[in-house]
Structures are given as structure tokens and as C-alpha cells.
Amino acid sequence: MRQVTDIAQIREFLSGFPDIFLVYDRNLARLASSVEGVCLATKAIDATEADKTMDSVLEICRWLLKLGADRGATLVALGGGITTDICGFAASVYKRGIRFGFIPTTLLAQVDAALGGKNGVNLDGYKNMIGVIREPAFTLICPALLSTLPDREWRGGTAELLKSFIIDNTGGHYEEAVDALRHSRACEPRHSRACPGNLILAAAAVKERIVAADLYEQGERRKLNLGHTFAHAIERRARLAGLDISHGEAVAEGIILAARVSERLSLAPAGLEERLRRDWEAVGLPADSPFPPAVLAADMAKDKKADGEKVHFVLIRAIGDVVTVPLTVTEVLDLL
Ligand code: GLY
């Protein structure tokens, strides 16, 4: 991960690579045009969850092939986590793997999706069911790109930001982030939205540190899934029910459920769920899943982090101290 402050620095960095093929989220045409001068070719893609499929991966591979991209090419993704996932996957399989880099343009992608090397697409409605683990050559973090992010997307990203600090609160960043986010909500209009760049970089650094210790998710990295077993089930149920719940919102609701299970197992002191609920309220995140736990059960059992009957649930002992506990879905349901 490398911090850059503006488009000029992004351009300067990219100009160090010979053959750049830039793929960007169609909504970012203006931003893309400001870097296309240092690219060999550019391509807009649709970047909705429904587009996160093998078809999109193949479309990019065909584009690269048609333009004669060889193994010296660099595929650069400009956009949110959907764009970076599709491109990371395409670059990993095109000619058995070419270099790729990310310029994430959402908070969620800057602190989570564009880091860590997992590049996956959805299959039959199940998220990230096929993919590869391969790290980008670079991820350029430019907090200034977030100033025009729609509010709801911004808030979704704050769920992953706070998740990072619940996992690792070195330096008290959790409290600092809740304060900054509460303050920025109170200070609309949006230009005063102040999640200082240092917090974004600190959250990204938490992820990078954990991934560096356990790229293939044999232990430590599982902690990054805090709230996600619940969240993936919430997202799937929402899609089936035609409800609009974003990934970040589902993660926020999933973390609250993880806190409840943690308390009921006496892993966390009483009051943790209440504290998180207050913080979520202050920063504008939803706390309650619209689905009762029993409705989420079948999808949780299908979670790809499942190991036989048990699912690796990430539970919270305290802010900055989480632990992975293998539990069956039935055991978790009994606790909720
Ligand atoms: N690309 C997301 C991750 O590796 O966690």
C-alpha cells in the first residue's frame, strides 16, 4: 500500500510502468480521463454486485487479448471493491498471470477490498465463491478521492474501518475513529466529512499486517472476517427478498450479532453489544439485521469459511482483542 495525495501523484506513479491497461468503473469516467494519458488503453465496466461474475472476468481477458497485451502488461483497476476484485482475478488468470495494481476509490476498498490479495467473483448468488489469492503489485491509497463518495457508500466503508480497529486497537484508533465519524456527521455538509487520512491508512495497515502474517488464511487472517459470516448471509437473504442492504451495512449488523454471541459465551464483558450499538448510532451505521437468526442459518452453514460442521466465528473479547471460535450454526443460533 502506498499513500498518494492527489491525481498528479497517481499519474506520476503510473508513468513508471510501460504498458498500462486501465479498467475503471463506468461511473468514474472523469477521473479515468485524468489518468488515461499514462495508459496504453482504457476500458469502462459496469461494477454492480450482479456484474461480479466470471463473464466480466472473461470480458476483460478478451479485451486484453484483442489489444495484444503480453506478460509485461500491467492491469490497473480504478474503482471500488467490485472493480478491483474482477480485475485482480482477470489479471491473475490472463496468460497465467500478469502484473496488476489497484487505485481504490471507495472507503471500503481503501481499508479492505483492495488489500489482501483475495480476488473473487460471485457464483449463483453466493459471494466470492470462485477466485484466487494473489496480491497486487501496488495499491495506491488516495483519501482525497473519497470527497465525492455518496454518503451511504461512505458509511458502509466506516463499518470496515471500525472493524479493523475492533481487531487491532493499537494506538486507540477505534475511539479516535468513532469520535471523528461522530463529529463529521454532526458537521454536514459533506466537505467537513473528516475521517482523517491517517485513520484510513491506519485501518489499511491493520489489514496489511494481518495479511502479511497469514496470506492464505490459516489462522490470524480469519480475524478479518469479524461480522462477515453473518453479513454474507444477510446480504444473500436481502438479495432474495429484494432488499437493498450494502456490504458495509451487513457487516455493521454482523458485528453486533458477533458481539451478542461473545457476551452470551461470556467471552466479552456484559455491555459490549450495548456499547457498539451506541457507537453505531453515533456514526450512522445500522445495528439490526432485518432477518431473524434462524433465517440466516442455512446461508451461514454454506459460508466458505466453514470447516466441516463448524464455522470459524470471529468473536470479540474487547475492543482490540478478537478470537476465532469454531462453532456449529446450531450452537450459534441457540445463543442468539
Ligand atoms: N481483496 C480483499 C482481501 O484480500 O481481503
Short mmCIF file of C-alpha atoms and ligand atoms in Angstrom, two decimals:
data_model
loop_
_atom_site.label_atom_id
_atom_site.label_comp_id
_atom_site.label_asym_id
_atom_site.label_seq_id
_atom_site.Cartn_x
_atom_site.Cartn_y
_atom_site.Cartn_z
CA MET A 1 0.00 0.00 0.00
CA ARG A 2 1.28 3.43 -0.89
CA GLN A 3 -0.24 6.74 0.10
CA VAL A 4 -0.71 9.37 -2.60
CA THR A 5 -2.24 12.78 -2.11
CA ASP A 6 -3.70 13.67 -5.50
CA ILE A 7 -4.21 12.73 -9.14
CA ALA A 8 -0.87 14.21 -10.15
CA GLN A 9 0.89 11.77 -7.85
CA ILE A 10 -1.20 8.89 -9.20
CA ARG A 11 -0.22 9.85 -12.76
CA GLU A 12 3.40 10.16 -11.80
CA PHE A 13 3.39 6.74 -10.15
CA LEU A 14 1.67 5.02 -13.09
CA SER A 15 4.06 6.57 -15.59
CA GLY A 16 6.75 4.31 -14.12
CA PHE A 17 5.11 1.30 -15.78
CA PRO A 18 5.38 0.63 -19.51
CA ASP A 19 2.07 -0.92 -20.70
CA ILE A 20 -0.85 0.08 -18.52
CA PHE A 21 -4.31 -1.23 -19.31
CA LEU A 22 -6.76 0.68 -17.13
CA VAL A 23 -10.15 -0.74 -16.25
CA TYR A 24 -12.46 1.64 -14.45
CA ASP A 25 -15.94 1.74 -13.01
CA ARG A 26 -18.16 3.36 -15.65
CA ASN A 27 -19.25 5.97 -13.09
CA LEU A 28 -15.68 7.27 -12.85
CA ALA A 29 -15.19 8.37 -16.45
CA ARG A 30 -13.95 11.83 -15.44
CA LEU A 31 -11.41 10.51 -13.02
CA ALA A 32 -10.28 7.90 -15.56
CA SER A 33 -9.79 10.58 -18.20
CA SER A 34 -7.39 12.38 -15.89
CA VAL A 35 -5.01 9.39 -15.91
CA GLU A 36 -5.61 7.96 -19.38
CA GLY A 37 -2.62 9.88 -20.74
CA VAL A 38 -0.29 7.45 -18.99
CA CYS A 39 -2.23 4.36 -20.10
CA LEU A 40 -1.97 2.28 -23.26
CA ALA A 41 -5.72 1.59 -23.28
CA THR A 42 -8.73 2.10 -21.03
CA LYS A 43 -11.99 0.24 -20.57
CA ALA A 44 -15.13 1.08 -18.61
CA ILE A 45 -17.02 -1.71 -16.89
CA ASP A 46 -20.31 -1.96 -15.02
CA ALA A 47 -19.45 -2.55 -11.40
CA THR A 48 -22.55 -3.76 -9.61
CA GLU A 49 -22.70 -6.88 -7.47
CA ALA A 50 -24.61 -8.55 -10.32
CA ASP A 51 -21.66 -7.86 -12.65
CA LYS A 52 -19.18 -9.52 -10.33
CA THR A 53 -19.11 -12.73 -12.35
CA MET A 54 -16.85 -14.86 -14.49
CA ASP A 55 -18.44 -13.21 -17.55
CA SER A 56 -16.91 -9.88 -16.51
CA VAL A 57 -13.55 -11.54 -15.89
CA LEU A 58 -13.62 -13.11 -19.35
CA GLU A 59 -14.67 -9.84 -20.95
CA ILE A 60 -11.52 -8.20 -19.60
CA CYS A 61 -9.34 -11.14 -20.67
CA ARG A 62 -10.78 -10.93 -24.19
CA TRP A 63 -10.14 -7.19 -24.27
CA LEU A 64 -6.52 -7.73 -23.22
CA LEU A 65 -6.09 -10.46 -25.83
CA LYS A 66 -7.60 -8.35 -28.57
CA LEU A 67 -5.25 -5.49 -27.76
CA GLY A 68 -2.27 -7.83 -27.72
CA ALA A 69 -1.43 -7.36 -24.03
CA ASP A 70 1.58 -9.53 -23.23
CA ARG A 71 3.14 -10.68 -19.98
CA GLY A 72 4.82 -7.32 -19.48
CA ALA A 73 1.46 -5.55 -19.25
CA THR A 74 0.03 -4.09 -16.05
CA LEU A 75 -3.72 -4.16 -15.49
CA VAL A 76 -4.81 -1.28 -13.26
CA ALA A 77 -8.24 -1.18 -11.64
CA LEU A 78 -9.78 2.17 -10.77
CA GLY A 79 -12.93 1.85 -8.69
CA GLY A 80 -14.41 0.17 -5.67
CA GLY A 81 -14.04 -3.39 -4.44
CA ILE A 82 -16.10 -4.91 -7.24
CA THR A 83 -13.84 -3.40 -9.88
CA THR A 84 -10.67 -4.38 -8.04
CA ASP A 85 -11.89 -7.95 -7.46
CA ILE A 86 -12.88 -8.52 -11.09
CA CYS A 87 -9.61 -7.03 -12.36
CA GLY A 88 -7.40 -8.82 -9.83
CA PHE A 89 -8.96 -12.09 -10.90
CA ALA A 90 -8.67 -11.34 -14.64
CA ALA A 91 -5.01 -10.28 -14.28
CA SER A 92 -4.27 -13.42 -12.26
CA VAL A 93 -5.51 -15.80 -14.94
CA TYR A 94 -4.77 -13.89 -18.17
CA LYS A 95 -1.70 -15.58 -19.70
CA ARG A 96 -1.34 -17.34 -16.33
CA GLY A 97 -0.90 -14.05 -14.55
CA ILE A 98 0.19 -10.51 -15.37
CA ARG A 99 1.04 -7.66 -13.02
CA PHE A 100 -1.87 -5.68 -11.61
CA GLY A 101 -2.40 -2.69 -9.37
CA PHE A 102 -5.35 -1.02 -7.67
CA ILE A 103 -6.49 2.56 -7.22
CA PRO A 104 -9.44 2.15 -4.83
CA THR A 105 -11.99 4.96 -4.92
CA THR A 106 -14.27 3.96 -2.05
CA LEU A 107 -13.56 3.95 1.67
CA LEU A 108 -14.46 0.28 1.83
CA ALA A 109 -11.95 -0.57 -0.88
CA GLN A 110 -9.22 1.63 0.60
CA VAL A 111 -9.36 -0.03 4.01
CA ASP A 112 -10.36 -3.53 2.95
CA ALA A 113 -11.32 -4.77 -0.50
CA ALA A 114 -8.29 -3.55 -2.44
CA LEU A 115 -5.87 -5.03 0.08
CA GLY A 116 -5.11 -8.61 0.92
CA GLY A 117 -4.86 -10.42 -2.39
CA LYS A 118 -8.23 -12.15 -2.44
CA ASN A 119 -9.81 -11.57 -5.83
CA GLY A 120 -13.11 -13.34 -6.19
CA VAL A 121 -16.36 -13.24 -8.10
CA ASN A 122 -19.83 -14.49 -7.26
CA LEU A 123 -21.35 -17.78 -8.35
CA ASP A 124 -25.08 -18.48 -8.40
CA GLY A 125 -25.77 -15.75 -5.87
CA TYR A 126 -23.05 -16.84 -3.44
CA LYS A 127 -20.45 -14.17 -2.87
CA ASN A 128 -16.83 -14.65 -3.84
CA MET A 129 -17.23 -18.37 -4.43
CA ILE A 130 -14.55 -18.51 -7.13
CA GLY A 131 -11.32 -16.62 -7.06
CA VAL A 132 -7.63 -16.53 -6.44
CA ILE A 133 -5.30 -15.21 -3.79
CA ARG A 134 -2.69 -13.03 -5.46
CA GLU A 135 -1.50 -9.69 -4.22
CA PRO A 136 -1.43 -6.59 -6.39
CA ALA A 137 1.91 -5.06 -7.29
CA PHE A 138 0.60 -1.83 -5.76
CA THR A 139 -2.45 -0.31 -4.12
CA LEU A 140 -2.48 3.48 -4.19
CA ILE A 141 -4.44 4.93 -1.28
CA CYS A 142 -5.61 8.47 -2.01
CA PRO A 143 -8.08 9.63 0.68
CA ALA A 144 -8.76 12.78 -1.39
CA LEU A 145 -10.63 10.62 -3.92
CA LEU A 146 -13.32 10.00 -1.30
CA SER A 147 -14.58 13.57 -1.08
CA THR A 148 -17.37 12.93 -3.60
CA LEU A 149 -18.35 9.48 -2.37
CA PRO A 150 -22.11 9.23 -1.78
CA ASP A 151 -22.96 9.28 1.93
CA ARG A 152 -24.33 5.80 2.08
CA GLU A 153 -21.23 4.31 0.46
CA TRP A 154 -19.09 6.33 2.80
CA ARG A 155 -20.90 4.99 5.85
CA GLY A 156 -20.66 1.42 4.54
CA GLY A 157 -16.90 1.85 4.43
CA THR A 158 -16.84 3.07 8.00
CA ALA A 159 -18.08 -0.37 9.10
CA GLU A 160 -14.94 -1.99 7.72
CA LEU A 161 -12.79 0.80 9.11
CA LEU A 162 -14.18 0.29 12.62
CA LYS A 163 -13.94 -3.48 12.18
CA SER A 164 -10.18 -3.13 11.65
CA PHE A 165 -9.81 -1.25 14.92
CA ILE A 166 -12.01 -3.72 16.84
CA ILE A 167 -9.49 -6.33 15.69
CA ASP A 168 -6.41 -4.24 16.47
CA ASN A 169 -6.79 -1.09 18.52
CA THR A 170 -3.11 -0.25 18.82
CA GLY A 171 -2.91 3.49 19.37
CA GLY A 172 -6.57 3.82 20.36
CA HIS A 173 -7.70 4.29 16.77
CA TYR A 174 -11.14 2.82 17.47
CA GLU A 175 -12.10 5.61 19.87
CA GLU A 176 -10.43 8.20 17.63
CA ALA A 177 -12.38 6.95 14.61
CA VAL A 178 -15.75 6.91 16.42
CA ASP A 179 -15.09 10.49 17.57
CA ALA A 180 -14.05 11.66 14.11
CA LEU A 181 -17.01 9.98 12.42
CA ARG A 182 -19.47 11.29 15.01
CA HIS A 183 -18.05 14.76 14.55
CA SER A 184 -18.17 14.60 10.76
CA ARG A 185 -21.83 13.53 10.88
CA ALA A 186 -22.65 16.49 13.06
CA CYS A 187 -20.81 18.80 10.67
CA GLU A 188 -22.59 18.31 7.38
CA PRO A 189 -22.19 19.47 4.60
CA ARG A 190 -20.01 16.78 3.31
CA HIS A 191 -16.83 18.77 2.76
CA SER A 192 -16.38 18.67 6.52
CA ARG A 193 -16.57 14.90 6.44
CA ALA A 194 -13.42 14.27 8.32
CA CYS A 195 -12.21 10.78 8.59
CA PRO A 196 -8.62 11.86 8.69
CA GLY A 197 -6.39 10.18 6.14
CA ASN A 198 -4.26 8.88 8.99
CA LEU A 199 -7.17 6.72 10.20
CA ILE A 200 -7.72 5.32 6.72
CA LEU A 201 -4.05 4.47 6.48
CA ALA A 202 -4.05 3.01 10.00
CA ALA A 203 -7.00 0.74 9.13
CA ALA A 204 -5.32 -0.32 5.89
CA ALA A 205 -2.15 -1.03 7.86
CA VAL A 206 -4.07 -3.33 10.25
CA LYS A 207 -5.22 -5.35 7.29
CA GLU A 208 -1.80 -5.40 5.66
CA ARG A 209 -0.12 -6.54 8.86
CA ILE A 210 -2.55 -9.42 9.35
CA VAL A 211 -2.39 -10.49 5.70
CA ALA A 212 1.42 -10.38 5.76
CA ALA A 213 1.34 -12.83 8.67
CA ASP A 214 -1.18 -15.20 7.09
CA LEU A 215 -1.86 -14.65 3.39
CA TYR A 216 -3.66 -17.97 2.92
CA GLU A 217 -5.95 -17.64 5.93
CA GLN A 218 -4.72 -20.49 8.07
CA GLY A 219 -5.23 -18.64 11.36
CA GLU A 220 -4.65 -14.98 12.13
CA ARG A 221 -6.27 -13.74 8.92
CA ARG A 222 -9.60 -15.29 9.88
CA LYS A 223 -9.97 -12.40 12.32
CA LEU A 224 -10.63 -10.10 9.37
CA ASN A 225 -13.90 -11.96 8.87
CA LEU A 226 -15.33 -10.37 12.01
CA GLY A 227 -19.06 -9.93 11.35
CA HIS A 228 -18.77 -11.43 7.87
CA THR A 229 -20.30 -14.87 8.37
CA PHE A 230 -23.48 -13.12 9.46
CA ALA A 231 -23.03 -10.37 6.86
CA HIS A 232 -22.77 -12.71 3.87
CA ALA A 233 -25.96 -14.46 4.97
CA ILE A 234 -27.72 -11.11 5.48
CA GLU A 235 -26.65 -9.94 2.03
CA ARG A 236 -27.85 -13.12 0.37
CA ARG A 237 -31.21 -13.04 2.16
CA ALA A 238 -31.57 -9.36 1.24
CA ARG A 239 -30.93 -10.09 -2.42
CA LEU A 240 -33.53 -12.85 -2.39
CA ALA A 241 -36.03 -10.56 -0.65
CA GLY A 242 -35.29 -7.61 -2.94
CA LEU A 243 -33.99 -5.52 -0.03
CA ASP A 244 -31.22 -3.00 -0.58
CA ILE A 245 -28.58 -3.71 2.07
CA SER A 246 -24.96 -2.85 1.27
CA HIS A 247 -21.98 -4.98 2.27
CA GLY A 248 -20.86 -2.41 4.83
CA GLU A 249 -24.33 -2.22 6.37
CA ALA A 250 -24.47 -6.01 6.59
CA VAL A 251 -21.03 -6.08 8.21
CA ALA A 252 -22.17 -3.49 10.77
CA GLU A 253 -25.19 -5.67 11.63
CA GLY A 254 -23.00 -8.80 11.66
CA ILE A 255 -20.57 -7.28 14.15
CA ILE A 256 -23.44 -6.59 16.54
CA LEU A 257 -24.51 -10.25 16.29
CA ALA A 258 -20.91 -11.33 16.90
CA ALA A 259 -20.83 -9.10 19.99
CA ARG A 260 -24.04 -10.69 21.27
CA VAL A 261 -22.67 -14.22 20.83
CA SER A 262 -19.42 -13.13 22.52
CA GLU A 263 -21.29 -11.85 25.55
CA ARG A 264 -23.52 -14.90 25.80
CA LEU A 265 -20.47 -17.15 25.75
CA SER A 266 -19.01 -14.91 28.50
CA LEU A 267 -16.04 -14.18 26.26
CA ALA A 268 -16.81 -10.47 26.42
CA PRO A 269 -17.89 -8.50 29.47
CA ALA A 270 -21.59 -7.61 29.64
CA GLY A 271 -22.27 -4.33 27.90
CA LEU A 272 -20.16 -4.82 24.76
CA GLU A 273 -23.15 -5.10 22.45
CA GLU A 274 -24.71 -2.01 24.04
CA ARG A 275 -21.52 -0.04 23.63
CA LEU A 276 -21.22 -0.97 19.97
CA ARG A 277 -24.88 -0.12 19.39
CA ARG A 278 -24.28 3.35 20.84
CA ASP A 279 -21.22 3.81 18.63
CA TRP A 280 -23.10 2.62 15.53
CA GLU A 281 -25.90 5.05 16.32
CA ALA A 282 -23.38 7.89 16.69
CA VAL A 283 -21.67 7.22 13.37
CA GLY A 284 -24.84 6.35 11.44
CA LEU A 285 -24.49 2.60 11.00
CA PRO A 286 -27.40 0.16 11.24
CA ALA A 287 -27.28 -2.30 14.13
CA ASP A 288 -30.16 -4.66 13.48
CA SER A 289 -30.42 -7.22 10.73
CA PRO A 290 -33.94 -7.36 9.29
CA PHE A 291 -33.76 -11.18 9.34
CA PRO A 292 -34.13 -13.34 12.42
CA PRO A 293 -31.07 -15.54 13.02
CA ALA A 294 -32.97 -18.71 12.11
CA VAL A 295 -33.49 -17.32 8.60
CA LEU A 296 -29.74 -16.74 8.21
CA ALA A 297 -28.76 -20.21 9.43
CA ALA A 298 -28.70 -22.13 6.14
CA ASP A 299 -26.58 -19.49 4.46
CA MET A 300 -24.17 -19.29 7.37
CA ALA A 301 -23.56 -23.03 7.13
CA LYS A 302 -22.66 -22.54 3.45
CA ASP A 303 -20.10 -19.92 4.34
CA LYS A 304 -16.86 -20.78 2.63
CA LYS A 305 -15.03 -20.36 5.91
CA ALA A 306 -16.87 -23.40 7.22
CA ASP A 307 -14.70 -26.33 8.21
CA GLY A 308 -16.88 -29.44 8.16
CA GLU A 309 -19.73 -28.78 10.53
CA LYS A 310 -18.05 -25.91 12.32
CA VAL A 311 -17.85 -22.34 11.15
CA HIS A 312 -14.98 -20.12 12.24
CA PHE A 313 -16.88 -17.38 14.04
CA VAL A 314 -14.83 -14.36 14.99
CA LEU A 315 -15.82 -13.22 18.44
CA ILE A 316 -14.87 -10.16 20.46
CA ARG A 317 -13.22 -10.27 23.88
CA ALA A 318 -12.73 -6.50 23.97
CA ILE A 319 -12.13 -3.66 21.55
CA GLY A 320 -8.79 -4.60 20.01
CA ASP A 321 -8.98 -8.25 21.04
CA VAL A 322 -10.84 -10.76 18.89
CA VAL A 323 -10.63 -14.52 18.75
CA THR A 324 -11.75 -17.19 16.28
CA VAL A 325 -14.02 -19.85 17.74
CA PRO A 326 -15.20 -22.90 15.75
CA LEU A 327 -18.92 -23.28 16.39
CA THR A 328 -21.76 -25.02 14.61
CA VAL A 329 -24.51 -22.82 13.26
CA THR A 330 -26.90 -24.56 15.66
CA GLU A 331 -24.72 -23.62 18.62
CA VAL A 332 -24.72 -20.00 17.47
CA LEU A 333 -28.47 -19.99 16.89
CA ASP A 334 -29.04 -21.24 20.42
CA LEU A 335 -27.08 -18.26 21.73
CA LEU A 336 -28.93 -15.59 19.75
N1 GLY B 1 -9.26 -8.35 -1.61
C1 GLY B 1 -9.79 -8.50 -0.34
C2 GLY B 1 -8.99 -9.35 0.56
O1 GLY B 1 -7.98 -9.92 0.17
O2 GLY B 1 -9.33 -9.50 1.72
#
